[in-house]
Short mmCIF file of C-alpha atoms and ligand atoms in Angstrom, two decimals:
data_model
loop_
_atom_site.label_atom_id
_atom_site.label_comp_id
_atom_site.label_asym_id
_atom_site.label_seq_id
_atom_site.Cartn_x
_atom_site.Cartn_y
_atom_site.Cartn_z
CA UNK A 14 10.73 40.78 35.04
CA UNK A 15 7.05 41.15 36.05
CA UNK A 16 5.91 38.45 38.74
CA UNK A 17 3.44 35.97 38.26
CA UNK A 18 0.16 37.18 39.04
CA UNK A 19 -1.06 36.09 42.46
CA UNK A 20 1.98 35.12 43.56
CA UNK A 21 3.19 35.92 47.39
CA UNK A 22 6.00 38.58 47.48
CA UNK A 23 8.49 39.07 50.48
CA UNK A 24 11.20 41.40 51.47
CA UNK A 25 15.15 40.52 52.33
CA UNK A 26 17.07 43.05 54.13
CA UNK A 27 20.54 42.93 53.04
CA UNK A 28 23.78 44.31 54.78
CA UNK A 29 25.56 45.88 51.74
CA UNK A 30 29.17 46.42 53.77
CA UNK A 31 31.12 49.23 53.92
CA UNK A 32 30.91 50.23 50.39
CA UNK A 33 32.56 47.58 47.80
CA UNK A 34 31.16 45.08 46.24
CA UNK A 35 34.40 42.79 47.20
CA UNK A 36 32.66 42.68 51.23
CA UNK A 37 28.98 41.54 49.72
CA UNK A 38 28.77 38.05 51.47
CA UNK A 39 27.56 35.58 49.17
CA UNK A 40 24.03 35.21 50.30
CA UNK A 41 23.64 38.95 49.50
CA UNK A 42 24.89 38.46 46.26
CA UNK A 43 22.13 35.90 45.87
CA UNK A 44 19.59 37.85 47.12
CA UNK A 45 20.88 40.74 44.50
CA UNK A 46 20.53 38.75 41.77
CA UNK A 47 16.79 37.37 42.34
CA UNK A 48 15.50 40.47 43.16
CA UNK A 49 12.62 41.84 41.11
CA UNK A 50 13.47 45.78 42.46
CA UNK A 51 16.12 46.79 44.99
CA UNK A 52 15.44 49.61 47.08
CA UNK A 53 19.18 51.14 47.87
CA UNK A 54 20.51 53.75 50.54
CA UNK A 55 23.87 55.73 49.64
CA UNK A 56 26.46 53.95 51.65
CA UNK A 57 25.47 50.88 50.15
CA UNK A 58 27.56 49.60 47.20
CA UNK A 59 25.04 51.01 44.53
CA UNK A 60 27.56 51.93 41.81
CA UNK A 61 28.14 48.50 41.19
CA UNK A 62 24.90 47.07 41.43
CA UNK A 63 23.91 47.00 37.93
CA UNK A 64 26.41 44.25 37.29
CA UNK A 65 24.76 42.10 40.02
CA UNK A 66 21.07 42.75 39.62
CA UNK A 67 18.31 43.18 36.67
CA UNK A 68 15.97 44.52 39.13
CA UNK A 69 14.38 47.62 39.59
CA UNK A 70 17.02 49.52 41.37
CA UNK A 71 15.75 52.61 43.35
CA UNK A 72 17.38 55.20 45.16
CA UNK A 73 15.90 55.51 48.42
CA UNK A 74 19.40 57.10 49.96
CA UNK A 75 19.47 59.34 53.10
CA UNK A 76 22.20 61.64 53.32
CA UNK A 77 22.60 63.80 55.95
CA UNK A 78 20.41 66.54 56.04
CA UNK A 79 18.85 65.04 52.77
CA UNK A 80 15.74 62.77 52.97
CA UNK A 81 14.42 62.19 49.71
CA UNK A 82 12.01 59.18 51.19
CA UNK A 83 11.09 59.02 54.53
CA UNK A 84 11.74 56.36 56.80
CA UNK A 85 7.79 55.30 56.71
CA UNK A 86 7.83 55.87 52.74
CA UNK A 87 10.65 53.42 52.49
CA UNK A 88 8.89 51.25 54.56
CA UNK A 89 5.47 51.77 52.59
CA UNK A 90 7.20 51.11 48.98
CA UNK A 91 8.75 47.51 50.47
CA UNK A 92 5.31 46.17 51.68
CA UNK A 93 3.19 47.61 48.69
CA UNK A 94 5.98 46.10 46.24
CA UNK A 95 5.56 42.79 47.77
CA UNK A 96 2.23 43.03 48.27
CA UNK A 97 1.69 43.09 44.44
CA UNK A 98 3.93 39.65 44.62
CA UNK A 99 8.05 41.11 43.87
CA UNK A 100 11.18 39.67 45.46
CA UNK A 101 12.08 42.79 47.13
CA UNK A 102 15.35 43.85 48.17
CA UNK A 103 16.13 46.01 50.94
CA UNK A 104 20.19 46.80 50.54
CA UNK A 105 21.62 48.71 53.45
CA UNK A 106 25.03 49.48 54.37
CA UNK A 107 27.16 47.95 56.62
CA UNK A 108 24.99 45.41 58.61
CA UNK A 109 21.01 45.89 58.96
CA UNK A 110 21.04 45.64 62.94
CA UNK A 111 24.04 47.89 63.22
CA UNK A 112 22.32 51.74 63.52
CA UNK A 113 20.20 50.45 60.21
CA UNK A 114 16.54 50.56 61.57
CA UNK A 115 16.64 46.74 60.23
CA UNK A 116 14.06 46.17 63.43
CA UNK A 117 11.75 48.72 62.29
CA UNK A 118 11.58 47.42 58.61
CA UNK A 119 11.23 44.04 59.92
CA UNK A 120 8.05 45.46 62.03
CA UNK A 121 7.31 47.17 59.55
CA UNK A 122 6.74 43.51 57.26
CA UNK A 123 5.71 41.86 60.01
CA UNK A 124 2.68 44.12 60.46
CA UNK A 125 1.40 44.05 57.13
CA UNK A 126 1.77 40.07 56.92
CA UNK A 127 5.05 40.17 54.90
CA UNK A 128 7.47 37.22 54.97
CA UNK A 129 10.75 39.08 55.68
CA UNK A 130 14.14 37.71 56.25
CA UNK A 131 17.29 39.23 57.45
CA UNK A 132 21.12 38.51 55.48
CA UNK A 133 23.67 40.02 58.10
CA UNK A 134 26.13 42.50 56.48
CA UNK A 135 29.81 43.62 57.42
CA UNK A 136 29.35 46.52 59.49
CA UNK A 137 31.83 49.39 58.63
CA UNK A 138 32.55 49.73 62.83
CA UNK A 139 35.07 46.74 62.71
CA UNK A 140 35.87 47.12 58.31
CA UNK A 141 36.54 50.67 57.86
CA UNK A 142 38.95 50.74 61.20
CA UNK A 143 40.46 47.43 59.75
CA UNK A 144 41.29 49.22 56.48
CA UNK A 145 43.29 51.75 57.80
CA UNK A 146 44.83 49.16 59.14
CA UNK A 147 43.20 49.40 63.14
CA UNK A 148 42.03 46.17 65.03
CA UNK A 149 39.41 46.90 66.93
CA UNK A 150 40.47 44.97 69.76
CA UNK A 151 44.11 42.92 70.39
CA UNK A 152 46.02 41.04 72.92
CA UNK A 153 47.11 42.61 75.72
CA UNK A 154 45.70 46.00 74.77
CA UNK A 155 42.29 45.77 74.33
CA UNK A 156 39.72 42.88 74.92
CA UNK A 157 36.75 44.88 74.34
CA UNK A 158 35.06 47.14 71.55
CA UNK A 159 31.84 49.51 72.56
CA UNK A 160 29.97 50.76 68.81
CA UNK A 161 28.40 54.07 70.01
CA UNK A 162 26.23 56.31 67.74
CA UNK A 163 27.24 59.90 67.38
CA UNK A 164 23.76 61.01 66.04
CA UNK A 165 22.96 62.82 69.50
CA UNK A 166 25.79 64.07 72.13
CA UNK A 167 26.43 61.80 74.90
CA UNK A 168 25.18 62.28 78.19
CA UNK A 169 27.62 62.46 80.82
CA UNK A 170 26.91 59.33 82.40
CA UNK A 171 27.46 58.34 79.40
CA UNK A 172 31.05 59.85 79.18
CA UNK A 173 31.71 58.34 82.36
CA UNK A 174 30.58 54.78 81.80
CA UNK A 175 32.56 54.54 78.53
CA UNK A 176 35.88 56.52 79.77
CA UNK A 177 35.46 53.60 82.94
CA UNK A 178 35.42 50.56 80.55
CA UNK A 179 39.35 50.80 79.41
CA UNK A 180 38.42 49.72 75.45
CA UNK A 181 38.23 50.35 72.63
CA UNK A 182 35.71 52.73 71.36
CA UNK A 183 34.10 53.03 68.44
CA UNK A 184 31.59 55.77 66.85
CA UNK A 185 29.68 55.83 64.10
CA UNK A 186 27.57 58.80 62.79
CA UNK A 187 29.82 60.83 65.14
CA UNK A 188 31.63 63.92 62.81
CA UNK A 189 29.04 66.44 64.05
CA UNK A 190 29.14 65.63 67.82
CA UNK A 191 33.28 64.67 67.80
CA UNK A 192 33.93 68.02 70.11
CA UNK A 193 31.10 66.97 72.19
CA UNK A 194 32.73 63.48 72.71
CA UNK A 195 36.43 64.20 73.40
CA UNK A 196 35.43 66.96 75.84
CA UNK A 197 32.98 64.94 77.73
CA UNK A 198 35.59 62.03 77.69
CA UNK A 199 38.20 64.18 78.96
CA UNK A 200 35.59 65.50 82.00
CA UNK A 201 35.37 61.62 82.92
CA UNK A 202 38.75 61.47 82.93
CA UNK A 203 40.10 59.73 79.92
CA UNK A 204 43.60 61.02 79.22
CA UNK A 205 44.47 63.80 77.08
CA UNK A 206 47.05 61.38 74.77
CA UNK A 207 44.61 58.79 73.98
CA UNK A 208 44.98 58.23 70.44
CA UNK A 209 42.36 58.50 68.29
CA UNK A 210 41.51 58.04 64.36
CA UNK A 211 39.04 59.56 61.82
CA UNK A 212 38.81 57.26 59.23
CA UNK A 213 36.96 58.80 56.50
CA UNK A 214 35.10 56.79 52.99
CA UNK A 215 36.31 53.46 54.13
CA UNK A 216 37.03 51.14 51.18
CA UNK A 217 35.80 54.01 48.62
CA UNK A 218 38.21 56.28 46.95
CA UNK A 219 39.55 59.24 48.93
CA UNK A 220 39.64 57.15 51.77
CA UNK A 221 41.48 59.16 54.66
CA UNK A 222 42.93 58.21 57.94
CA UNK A 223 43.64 61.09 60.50
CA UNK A 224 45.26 60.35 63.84
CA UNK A 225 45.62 62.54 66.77
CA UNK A 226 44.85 62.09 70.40
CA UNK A 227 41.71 62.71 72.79
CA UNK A 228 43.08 66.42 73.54
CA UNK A 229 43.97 67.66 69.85
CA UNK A 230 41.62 65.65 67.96
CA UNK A 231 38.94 68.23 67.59
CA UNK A 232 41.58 70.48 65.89
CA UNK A 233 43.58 67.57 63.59
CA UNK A 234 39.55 66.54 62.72
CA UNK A 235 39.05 69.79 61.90
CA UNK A 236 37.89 69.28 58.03
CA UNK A 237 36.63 65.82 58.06
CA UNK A 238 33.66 65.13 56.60
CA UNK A 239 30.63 61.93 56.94
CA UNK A 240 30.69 58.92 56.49
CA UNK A 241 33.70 58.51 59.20
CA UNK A 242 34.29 55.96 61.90
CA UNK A 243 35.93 57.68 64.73
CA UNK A 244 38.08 54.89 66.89
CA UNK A 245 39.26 56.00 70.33
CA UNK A 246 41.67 53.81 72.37
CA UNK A 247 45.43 52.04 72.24
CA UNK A 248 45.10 50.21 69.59
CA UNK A 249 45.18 53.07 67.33
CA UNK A 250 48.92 52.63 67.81
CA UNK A 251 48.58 49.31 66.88
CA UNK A 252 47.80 50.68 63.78
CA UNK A 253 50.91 52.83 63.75
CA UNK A 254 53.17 50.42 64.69
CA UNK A 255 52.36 47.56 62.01
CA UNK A 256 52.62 50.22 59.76
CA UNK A 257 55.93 51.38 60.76
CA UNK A 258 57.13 47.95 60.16
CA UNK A 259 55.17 47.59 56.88
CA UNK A 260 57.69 50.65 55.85
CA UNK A 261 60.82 49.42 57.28
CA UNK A 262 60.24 45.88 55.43
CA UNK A 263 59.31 47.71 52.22
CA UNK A 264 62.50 49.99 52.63
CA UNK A 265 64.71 46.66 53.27
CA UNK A 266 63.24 45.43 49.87
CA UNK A 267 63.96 48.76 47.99
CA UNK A 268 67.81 47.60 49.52
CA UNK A 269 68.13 44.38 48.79
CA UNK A 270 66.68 45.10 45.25
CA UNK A 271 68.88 47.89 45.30
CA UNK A 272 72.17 45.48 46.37
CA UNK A 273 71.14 43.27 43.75
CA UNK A 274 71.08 45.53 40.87
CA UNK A 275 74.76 46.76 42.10
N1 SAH B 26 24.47 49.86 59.32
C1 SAH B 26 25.72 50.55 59.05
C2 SAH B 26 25.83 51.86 59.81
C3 SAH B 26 24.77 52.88 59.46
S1 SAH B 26 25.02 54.41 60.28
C4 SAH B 26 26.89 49.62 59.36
O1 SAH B 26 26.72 48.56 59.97
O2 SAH B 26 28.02 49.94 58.93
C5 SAH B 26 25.99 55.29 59.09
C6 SAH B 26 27.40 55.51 59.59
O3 SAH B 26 28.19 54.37 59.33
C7 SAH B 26 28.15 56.63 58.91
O4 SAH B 26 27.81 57.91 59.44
C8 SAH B 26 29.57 56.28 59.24
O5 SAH B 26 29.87 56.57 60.58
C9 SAH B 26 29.52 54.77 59.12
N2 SAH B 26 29.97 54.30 57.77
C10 SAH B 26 29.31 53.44 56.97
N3 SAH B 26 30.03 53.15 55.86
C11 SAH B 26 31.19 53.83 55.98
C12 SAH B 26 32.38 53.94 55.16
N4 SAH B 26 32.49 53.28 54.02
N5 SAH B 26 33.38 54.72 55.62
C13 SAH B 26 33.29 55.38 56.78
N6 SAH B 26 32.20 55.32 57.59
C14 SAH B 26 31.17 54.55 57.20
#
């Protein structure tokens, strides 16, 4: 639907989640639906979006190593679209603050006398650890949770600050720098057994969990691929263990059901 001439466009940046439509919040959802276009990156939910928006949906996706619009081309599109008076959407993944270069777009508005807005997302470093089944922190094992980006290797001050804190860790972006990490944890001293998960395509299908520890995780890792959220620390095992009991309840069903049939 073509705006009313003359009439004052604006932008809303909207955390898309991890990937399914069932983790839009509401107000996203909203913002979907009165959109005039929708400008989309790839680990947004954009498969579905068709069912939630008439807009003008267009692909603006980075993928690594693959920039069809730069970041200042994506930035250009929003403010000329609303400049000629459209509802634009800007749908992210995960949460726009959250390694999303929300602030820049939001500059980016500012600057050229756009009303913006921001509708917070859920970011995949506490979703796609909860769906294979990992609480990012939990009593008595962890009480904290550092999001690092992977994009760059650490420095080793780095390494040393974050093998000193005792949580949970969590890394985003951080496939192509993994051997970087564990051996630069391991030089600050974290142990060799600390477990560790690659969860891989959270909430999409082929979703993949792989679990090793600090000292054979570059190995186990070996062949996974982006988007992955690596999570170092104990409560990997928490993980483990609630499954472990997930089976064992599911195998006393099978028995009783079994019983009962006898
Ligand atoms: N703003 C986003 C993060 C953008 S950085 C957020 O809050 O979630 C992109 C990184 O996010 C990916 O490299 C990967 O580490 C992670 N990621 C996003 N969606 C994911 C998914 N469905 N499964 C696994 N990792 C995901």
């Amino acid at each position: 639907m073509e705006p009313a001439a003359g009439a004052a466009g604006h932008v809303t940046l909207v955390g898309g989640g991890p990937g399914t439509i069932e983790l839009l919040t509401v107000a996203a959802v909203e913002a979907l639906r009165d959109a005039d276009v929708v400008f989309y990156d790839r680990l947004a939910p954009y498969q579905e979006l068709p069912t939630l928006s008439t807009a003008e949906l267009v692909d603006v996706g980075k993928r690594p190593g693959h920039h069809p619009v730069s970041q200042s081309g994506i930035e250009g599109l929003m403010v000329e679209a609303a400049h000629a008076g459209k509802n634009v959407v800007r749908l992210k993944g995960g949460d726009p603050y959250v390694f999303g270069r929300g602030g820049e777009e939001v500059a980016a508005c500012v600057k050229a006398g756009v009303p913006v807005r921001v509708i917070s997302g859920v970011t995949s470093a506490i979703s796609v650890p909860a769906a294979a089944g990992i609480p990012v922190t939990h009593r008595e094992v962890s009480h904290m949770f550092t999001v690092v980006s992977g994009h760059a290797p650490l420095t080793e001050q780095e390494h040393m600050h974050l093998a000193g804190l005792g949580g949970t860790i969590v890394v985003l972006m951080g496939i192509g720098t993994l051997h970087q990490l564990a051996a630069g944890l391991r030089r600050a001293g974290m142990r060799a057994d600390m477990p560790m998960a690659v969860v891989e395509r959270g909430y999409r299908p082929g979703q993949r969990t792989t679990i090793a520890e600090l000292g054979t995780i570059t190995t186990a890792a070996a062949d996974c691929s982006n988007p992955a959220v690596l999570v170092i620390g104990d409560v990997v095992r928490v993980a483990e263990a609630n499954r472990g009991c997930a089976e064992a309840e599911a195998e006393l069903d099978r028995l009783a059901a079994s019983l009962m049939g006898a």
